[in-house]
Coordinates of C-alpha atoms and ligand atoms in Angstrom, one line a residue:
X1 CA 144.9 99.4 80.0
X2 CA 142.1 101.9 79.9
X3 CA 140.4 100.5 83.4
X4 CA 143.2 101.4 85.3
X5 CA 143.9 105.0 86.0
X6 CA 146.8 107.1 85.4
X7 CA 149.1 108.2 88.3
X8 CA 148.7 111.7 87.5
X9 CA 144.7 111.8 88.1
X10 CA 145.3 111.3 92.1
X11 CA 146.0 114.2 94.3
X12 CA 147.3 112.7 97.4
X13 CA 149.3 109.9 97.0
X14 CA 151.0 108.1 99.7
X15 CA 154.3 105.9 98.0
X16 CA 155.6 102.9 100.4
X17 CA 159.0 101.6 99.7
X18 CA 160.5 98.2 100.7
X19 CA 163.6 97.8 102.6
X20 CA 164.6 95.4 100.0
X21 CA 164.5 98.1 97.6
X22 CA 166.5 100.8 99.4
X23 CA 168.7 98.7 100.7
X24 CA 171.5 96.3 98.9
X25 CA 172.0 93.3 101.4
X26 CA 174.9 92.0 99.9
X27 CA 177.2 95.3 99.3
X28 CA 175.1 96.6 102.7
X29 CA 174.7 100.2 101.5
X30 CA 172.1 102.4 100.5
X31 CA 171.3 102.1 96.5
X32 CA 171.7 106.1 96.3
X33 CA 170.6 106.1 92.3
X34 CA 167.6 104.2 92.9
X35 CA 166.5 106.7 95.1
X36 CA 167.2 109.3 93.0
X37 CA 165.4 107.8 90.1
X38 CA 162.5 107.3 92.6
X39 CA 163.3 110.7 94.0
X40 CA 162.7 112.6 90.2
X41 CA 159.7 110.8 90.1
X42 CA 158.1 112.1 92.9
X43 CA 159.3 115.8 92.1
X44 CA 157.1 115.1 88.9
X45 CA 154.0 114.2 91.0
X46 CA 155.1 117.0 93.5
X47 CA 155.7 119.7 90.9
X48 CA 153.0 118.8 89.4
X49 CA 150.2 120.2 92.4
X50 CA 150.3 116.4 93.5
X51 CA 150.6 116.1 97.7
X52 CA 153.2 113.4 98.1
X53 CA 153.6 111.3 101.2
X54 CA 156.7 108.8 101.7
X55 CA 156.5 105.8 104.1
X56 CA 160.0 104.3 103.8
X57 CA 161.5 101.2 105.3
X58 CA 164.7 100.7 105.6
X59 CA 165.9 102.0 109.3
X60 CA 167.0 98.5 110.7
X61 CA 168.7 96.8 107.3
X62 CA 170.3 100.1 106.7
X63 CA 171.1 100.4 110.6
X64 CA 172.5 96.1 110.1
X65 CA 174.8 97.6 107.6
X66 CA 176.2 100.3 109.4
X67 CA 176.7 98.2 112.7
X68 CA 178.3 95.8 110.2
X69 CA 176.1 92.7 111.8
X70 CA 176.2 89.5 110.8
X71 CA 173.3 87.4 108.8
X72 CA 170.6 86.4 110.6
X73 CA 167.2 87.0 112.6
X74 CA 167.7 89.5 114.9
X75 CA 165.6 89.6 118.9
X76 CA 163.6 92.7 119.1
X77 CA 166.1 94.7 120.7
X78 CA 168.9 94.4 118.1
X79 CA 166.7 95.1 115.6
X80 CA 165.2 98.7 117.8
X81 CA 168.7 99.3 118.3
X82 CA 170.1 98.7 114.6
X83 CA 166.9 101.1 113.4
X84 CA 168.1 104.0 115.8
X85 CA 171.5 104.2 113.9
X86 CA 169.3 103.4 110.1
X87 CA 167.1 105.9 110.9
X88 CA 169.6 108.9 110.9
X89 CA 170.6 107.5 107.7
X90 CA 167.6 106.9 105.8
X91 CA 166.1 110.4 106.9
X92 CA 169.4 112.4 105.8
X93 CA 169.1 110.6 102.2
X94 CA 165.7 111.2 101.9
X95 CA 166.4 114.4 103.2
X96 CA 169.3 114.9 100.5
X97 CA 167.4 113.5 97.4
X98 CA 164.2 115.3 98.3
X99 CA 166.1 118.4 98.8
X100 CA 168.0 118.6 95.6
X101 CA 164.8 118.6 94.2
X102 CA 163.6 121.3 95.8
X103 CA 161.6 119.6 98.5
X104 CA 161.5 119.6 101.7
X105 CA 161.8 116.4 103.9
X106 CA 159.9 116.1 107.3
X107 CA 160.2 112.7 109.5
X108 CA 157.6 111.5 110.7
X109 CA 158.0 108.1 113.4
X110 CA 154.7 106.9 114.2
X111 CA 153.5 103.6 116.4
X112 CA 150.5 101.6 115.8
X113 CA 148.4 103.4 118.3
X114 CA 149.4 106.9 116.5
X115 CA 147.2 105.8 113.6
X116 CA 144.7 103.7 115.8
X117 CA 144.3 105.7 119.0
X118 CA 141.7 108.7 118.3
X119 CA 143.5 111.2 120.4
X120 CA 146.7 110.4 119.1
X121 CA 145.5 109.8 115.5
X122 CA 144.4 113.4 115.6
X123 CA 147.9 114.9 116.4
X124 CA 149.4 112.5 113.8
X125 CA 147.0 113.5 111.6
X126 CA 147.3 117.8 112.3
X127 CA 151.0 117.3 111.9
X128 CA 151.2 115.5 108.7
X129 CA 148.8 118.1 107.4
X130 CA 150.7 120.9 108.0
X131 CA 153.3 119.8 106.4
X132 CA 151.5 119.0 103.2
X133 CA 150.1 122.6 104.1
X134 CA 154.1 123.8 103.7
X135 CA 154.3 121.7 100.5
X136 CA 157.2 119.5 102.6
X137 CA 157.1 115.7 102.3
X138 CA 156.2 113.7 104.8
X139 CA 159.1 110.8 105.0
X140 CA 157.1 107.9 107.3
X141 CA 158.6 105.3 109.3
X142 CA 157.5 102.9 112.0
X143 CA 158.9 104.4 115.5
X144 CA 161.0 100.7 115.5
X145 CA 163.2 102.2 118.6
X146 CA 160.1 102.4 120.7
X147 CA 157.8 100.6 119.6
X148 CA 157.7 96.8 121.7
X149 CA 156.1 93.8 120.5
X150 CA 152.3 94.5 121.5
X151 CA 152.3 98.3 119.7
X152 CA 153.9 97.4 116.8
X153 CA 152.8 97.5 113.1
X154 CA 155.9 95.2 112.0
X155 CA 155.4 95.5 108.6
X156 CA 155.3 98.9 106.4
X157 CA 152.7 98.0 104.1
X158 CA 149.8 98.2 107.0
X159 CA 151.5 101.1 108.2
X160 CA 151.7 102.7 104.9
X161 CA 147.7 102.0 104.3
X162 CA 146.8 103.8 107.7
X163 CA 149.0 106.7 107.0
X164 CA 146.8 106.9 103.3
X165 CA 143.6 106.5 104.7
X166 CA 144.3 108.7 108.0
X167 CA 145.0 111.4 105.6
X168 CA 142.7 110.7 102.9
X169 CA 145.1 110.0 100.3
X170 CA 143.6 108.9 97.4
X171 CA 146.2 106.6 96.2
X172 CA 148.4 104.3 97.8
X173 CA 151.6 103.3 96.3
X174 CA 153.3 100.2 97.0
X175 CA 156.7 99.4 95.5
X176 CA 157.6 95.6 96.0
X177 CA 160.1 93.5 94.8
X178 CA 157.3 91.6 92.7
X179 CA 155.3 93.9 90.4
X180 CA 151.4 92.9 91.2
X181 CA 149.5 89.9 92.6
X182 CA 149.2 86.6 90.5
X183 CA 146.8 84.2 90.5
X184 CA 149.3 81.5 92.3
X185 CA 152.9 81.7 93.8
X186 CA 154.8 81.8 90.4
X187 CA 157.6 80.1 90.5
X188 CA 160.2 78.9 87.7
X189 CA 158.7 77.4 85.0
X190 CA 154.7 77.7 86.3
X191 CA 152.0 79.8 84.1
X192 CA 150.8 82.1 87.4
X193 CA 149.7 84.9 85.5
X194 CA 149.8 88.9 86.9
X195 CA 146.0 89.8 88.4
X196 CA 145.7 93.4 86.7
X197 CA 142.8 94.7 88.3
X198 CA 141.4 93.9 91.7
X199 CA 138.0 95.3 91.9
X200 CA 137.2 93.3 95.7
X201 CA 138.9 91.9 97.6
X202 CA 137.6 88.3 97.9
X203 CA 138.5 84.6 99.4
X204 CA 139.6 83.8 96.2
X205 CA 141.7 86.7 95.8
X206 CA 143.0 85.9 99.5
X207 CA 143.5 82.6 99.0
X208 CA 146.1 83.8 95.8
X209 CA 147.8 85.8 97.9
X210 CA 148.6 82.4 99.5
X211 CA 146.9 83.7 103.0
X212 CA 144.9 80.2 102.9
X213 CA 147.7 78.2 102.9
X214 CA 149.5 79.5 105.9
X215 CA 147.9 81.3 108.2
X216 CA 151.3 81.9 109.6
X217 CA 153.3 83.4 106.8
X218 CA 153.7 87.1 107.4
X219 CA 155.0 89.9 105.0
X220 CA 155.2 89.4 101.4
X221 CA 151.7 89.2 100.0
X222 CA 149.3 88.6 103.0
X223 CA 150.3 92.3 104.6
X224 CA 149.8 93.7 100.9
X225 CA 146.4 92.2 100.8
X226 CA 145.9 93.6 104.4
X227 CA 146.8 97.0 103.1
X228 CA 144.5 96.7 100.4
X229 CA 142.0 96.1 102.6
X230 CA 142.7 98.8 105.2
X231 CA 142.7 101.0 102.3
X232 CA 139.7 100.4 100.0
X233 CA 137.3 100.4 102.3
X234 CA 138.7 103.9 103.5
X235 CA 138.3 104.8 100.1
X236 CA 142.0 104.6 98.9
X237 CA 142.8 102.9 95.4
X238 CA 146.2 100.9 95.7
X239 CA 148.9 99.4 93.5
X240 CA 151.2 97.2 93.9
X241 CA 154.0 97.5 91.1
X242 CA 158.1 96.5 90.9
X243 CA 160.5 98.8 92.7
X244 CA 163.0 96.6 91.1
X245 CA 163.2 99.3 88.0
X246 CA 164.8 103.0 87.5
X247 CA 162.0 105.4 87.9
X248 CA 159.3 103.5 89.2
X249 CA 156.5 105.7 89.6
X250 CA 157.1 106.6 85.7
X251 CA 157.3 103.4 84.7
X252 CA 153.6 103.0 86.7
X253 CA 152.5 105.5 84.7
X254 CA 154.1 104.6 81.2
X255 CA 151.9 101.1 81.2
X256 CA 154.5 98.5 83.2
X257 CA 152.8 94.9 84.7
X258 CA 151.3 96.3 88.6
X259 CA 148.5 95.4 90.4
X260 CA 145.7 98.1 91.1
X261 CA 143.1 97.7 94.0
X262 CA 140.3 99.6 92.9
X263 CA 137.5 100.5 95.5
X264 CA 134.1 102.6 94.8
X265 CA 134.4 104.8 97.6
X266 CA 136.2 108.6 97.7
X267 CA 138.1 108.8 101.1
X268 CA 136.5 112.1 102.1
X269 CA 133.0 110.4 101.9
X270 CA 134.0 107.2 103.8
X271 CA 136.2 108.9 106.4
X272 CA 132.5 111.3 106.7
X273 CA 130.3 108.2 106.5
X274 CA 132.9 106.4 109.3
X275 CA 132.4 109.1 111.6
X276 CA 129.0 109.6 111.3
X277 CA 127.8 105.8 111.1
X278 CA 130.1 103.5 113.2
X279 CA 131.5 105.8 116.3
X280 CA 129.4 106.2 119.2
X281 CA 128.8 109.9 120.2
X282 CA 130.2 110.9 123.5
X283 CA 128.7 114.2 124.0
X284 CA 126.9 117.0 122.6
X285 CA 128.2 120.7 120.9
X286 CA 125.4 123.4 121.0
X287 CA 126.6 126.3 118.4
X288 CA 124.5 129.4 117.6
X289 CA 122.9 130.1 114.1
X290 CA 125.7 132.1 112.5
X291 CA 127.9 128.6 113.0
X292 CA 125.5 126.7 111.6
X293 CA 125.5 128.7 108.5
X294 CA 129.6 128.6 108.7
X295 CA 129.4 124.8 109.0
X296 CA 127.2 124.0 106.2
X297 CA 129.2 126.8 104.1
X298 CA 131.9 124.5 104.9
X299 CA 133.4 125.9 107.6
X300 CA 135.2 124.3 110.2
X301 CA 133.8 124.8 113.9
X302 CA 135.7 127.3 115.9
X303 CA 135.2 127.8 119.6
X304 CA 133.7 131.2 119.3
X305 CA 130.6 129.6 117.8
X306 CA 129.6 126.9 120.6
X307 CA 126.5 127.9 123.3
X308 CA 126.8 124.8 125.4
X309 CA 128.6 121.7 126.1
X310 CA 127.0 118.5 126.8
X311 CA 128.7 114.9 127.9
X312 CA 132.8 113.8 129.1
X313 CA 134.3 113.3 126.3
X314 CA 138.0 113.5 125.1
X315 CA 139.9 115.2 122.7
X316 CA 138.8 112.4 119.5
X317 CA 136.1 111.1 120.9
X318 CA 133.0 111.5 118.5
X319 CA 130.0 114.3 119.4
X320 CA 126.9 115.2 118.1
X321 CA 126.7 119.1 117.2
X322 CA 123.8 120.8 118.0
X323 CA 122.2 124.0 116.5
X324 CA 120.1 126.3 118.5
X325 CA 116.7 124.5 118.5
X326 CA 118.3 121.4 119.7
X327 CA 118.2 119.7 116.3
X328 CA 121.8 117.8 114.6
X329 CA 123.6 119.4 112.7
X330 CA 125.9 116.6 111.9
X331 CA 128.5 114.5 114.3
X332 CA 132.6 115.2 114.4
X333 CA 135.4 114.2 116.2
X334 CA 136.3 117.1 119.0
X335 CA 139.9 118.5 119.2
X336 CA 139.4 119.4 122.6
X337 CA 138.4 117.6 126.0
X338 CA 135.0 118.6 127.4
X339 CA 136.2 120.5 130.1
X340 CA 138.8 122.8 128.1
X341 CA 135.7 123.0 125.8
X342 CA 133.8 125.0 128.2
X343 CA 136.0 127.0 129.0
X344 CA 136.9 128.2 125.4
X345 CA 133.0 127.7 123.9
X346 CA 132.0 131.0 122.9
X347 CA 135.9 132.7 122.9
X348 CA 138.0 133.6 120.1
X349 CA 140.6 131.3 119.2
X350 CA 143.1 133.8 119.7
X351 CA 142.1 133.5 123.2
X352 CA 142.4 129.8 123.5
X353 CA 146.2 130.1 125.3
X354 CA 145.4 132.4 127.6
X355 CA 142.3 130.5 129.0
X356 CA 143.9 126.6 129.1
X357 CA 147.7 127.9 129.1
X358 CA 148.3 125.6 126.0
X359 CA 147.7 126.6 122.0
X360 CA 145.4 124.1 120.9
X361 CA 143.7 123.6 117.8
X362 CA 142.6 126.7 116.2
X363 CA 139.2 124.4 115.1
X364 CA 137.1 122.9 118.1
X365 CA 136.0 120.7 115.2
X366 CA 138.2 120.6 111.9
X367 CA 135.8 120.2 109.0
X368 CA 137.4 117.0 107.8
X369 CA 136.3 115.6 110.6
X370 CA 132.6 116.6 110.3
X371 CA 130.1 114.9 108.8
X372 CA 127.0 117.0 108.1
X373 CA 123.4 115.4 108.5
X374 CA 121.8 115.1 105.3
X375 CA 125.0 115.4 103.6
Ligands
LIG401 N1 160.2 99.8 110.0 C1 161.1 98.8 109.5 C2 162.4 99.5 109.0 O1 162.4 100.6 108.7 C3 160.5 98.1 108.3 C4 159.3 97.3 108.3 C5 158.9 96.8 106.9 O2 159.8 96.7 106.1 O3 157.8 96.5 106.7 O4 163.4 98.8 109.0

């Protein structure tokens, strides 16, 4: 359809994959040609420029498996304790596939508060990026081992939007074991027909998802919705398509039945508009002249630039930057807490060790996370 764009037009794409998919519940082992197929696919994207960015499920059904347990719900710290031993596993085949494609794997176990939690977002964030950076892929999980009840995501899909919005992917992947959203539940022998396009999410479109009808139903739909949400208004286009096919990222691209959530926005602009609009400033950067020039060259802002620090605020919080004649320059999230920041301001990076005793961030603000006035 020519609404709908191609895979290939994204350049950061962030692919979630179900446990169902990964996983074979009745034979309880990993379906290792599936996730080559799936693997090929993203050496395409990958070989192709393409950043790629796995969030995979999988640790505690794989982990089930291996513990041979029986059927059946299991209490939170079965299910930490069966993802500790289906974690080792997932990562080494994701490891293995990526590898004999001539990629790189790097795990990555995040909790909710990783992606929600400014300070800790940032370090996510920084870590992900350099491995992008190193062309590696990013293989995502929940941290299920750790993570209790109250700092849990619980679902991947949620997770998976975050991770795509917290580094500006422009498309997020989601591979289901239905291919899209449709207009009711279909079931044997009904006409629900396959939405194609999703250019809002509205109440209608919620209530098809079936998140009217029980406000208590969790997973399937309702967290897909959620994700959708999460990521359009950050700026991310979704689909939702079958995992239940060889190659399905090809098949995506080749025209099969899927669901796209489109949104307006690019992610750079809303992460920009999102800083500079809806988080209250904590403090005040000064920085000299030749910064400003760096910064609106589009430059990050390094410590060697900064006259004079203003405000307690943390590493993450939000500031206002400042150039010589007092006037904003633009706001940004700080990599550094207001004290260390005075010590370093006006300093050469290469000095930041030897003043705090810690490498920090080479950037006192990294210009993704600047948002210019006037811009
Ligand atoms: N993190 C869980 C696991 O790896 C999966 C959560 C989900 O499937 O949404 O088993």
């Amino acid at each position: 359809m020519s609404q709908t764009p191609a895979i290939s037009s994204f350049r950061r794409i962030v692919v979630k994959v179900g446990s169902s998919l990964l996983v074979d519940q009745t034979a309880g082992g990993l379906k290792r040609e599936w996730l080559e197929g799936l693997a090929e696919d993203i050496a395409d994207l990958h070989q192709g420029g393409r950043d790629v960015l796995v969030v995979s499920s999988g640790a505690i059904a794989l982990g089930r498996a291996v513990l041979g347990l029986p059927r059946g719900p299991l209490k939170l710290e079965e299910a930490q304790g069966a993802a500790a031993v289906g974690q080792i596993a997932l990562a080494r085949a994701w490891s293995e596939v990526l590898g004999a494609r001539f990629m790189t794997a790097g795990q990555v176990l995040v909790t909710l508060q990783d992606t929600e939690e400014r300070r800790r977002y940032l370090n996510a964030r920084s870590t992900i990026d350099k491995l992008i950076e190193w062309r590696a892929v990013p293989v995502v999980n929940e941290n299920d081992t750790v993570a209790t009840s109250e700092i849990r995501y619980g679902d991947n899909d949620r997770l998976a939007a975050r991770v795509a919005t917290m580094m500006s992917a422009d498309l997020l992947v989601l591979l289901s074991d239905i291919d899209g959203l449709y207009d009711k539940p279909p079931a044997p022998g009904n006409d629900a027909r396959l939405v194609p396009v999703v250019s809002r999410i509205t109440a209608e479109i919620e209530a098809m998802a079936g998140i009217s009808a029980s406000e208590l139903s969790r997973g399937g739909m309702v967290t897909k919705i959620e994700a959708g949400k999460i990521a359009t208004t950050a700026g991310t286009h979704m689909v939702i398509a079958s995992g239940r096919v060889d190659h399905p990222l090809k098949r995506i691209a080749e025209g099969a039945p899927c669901t796209w959530f489109l949104t307006p926005a690019n992610p750079v602009t809303a992460r920009k508009k999102w800083i500079a609009g809806s988080l209250e400033p904590r403090g005040a950067i000064h920085i000299d002249a030749g910064a400003v020039r760096a910064l609106r060259g589009g430059a990050s802002l390094l410590p060697a630039g900064v006259t004079k620090i203003e405000g307690a605020f943390g590493r993450g919080d939000a500031v206002v930057v400042r150039g010589p004649d007092g006037a904003e320059i633009g706001r940004g999230l700080v990599a550094y807490d207001a004290d260390d920041a005075e010590k370093i301001r006006g300093r050469s990076s290469a000095d930041v060790l030897s003043i705090l005793g810690f490498t920090g961030r080479t950037e006192m603000i990294h210009r993704d996370d600047l948002a210019l006035a006037n811009e």
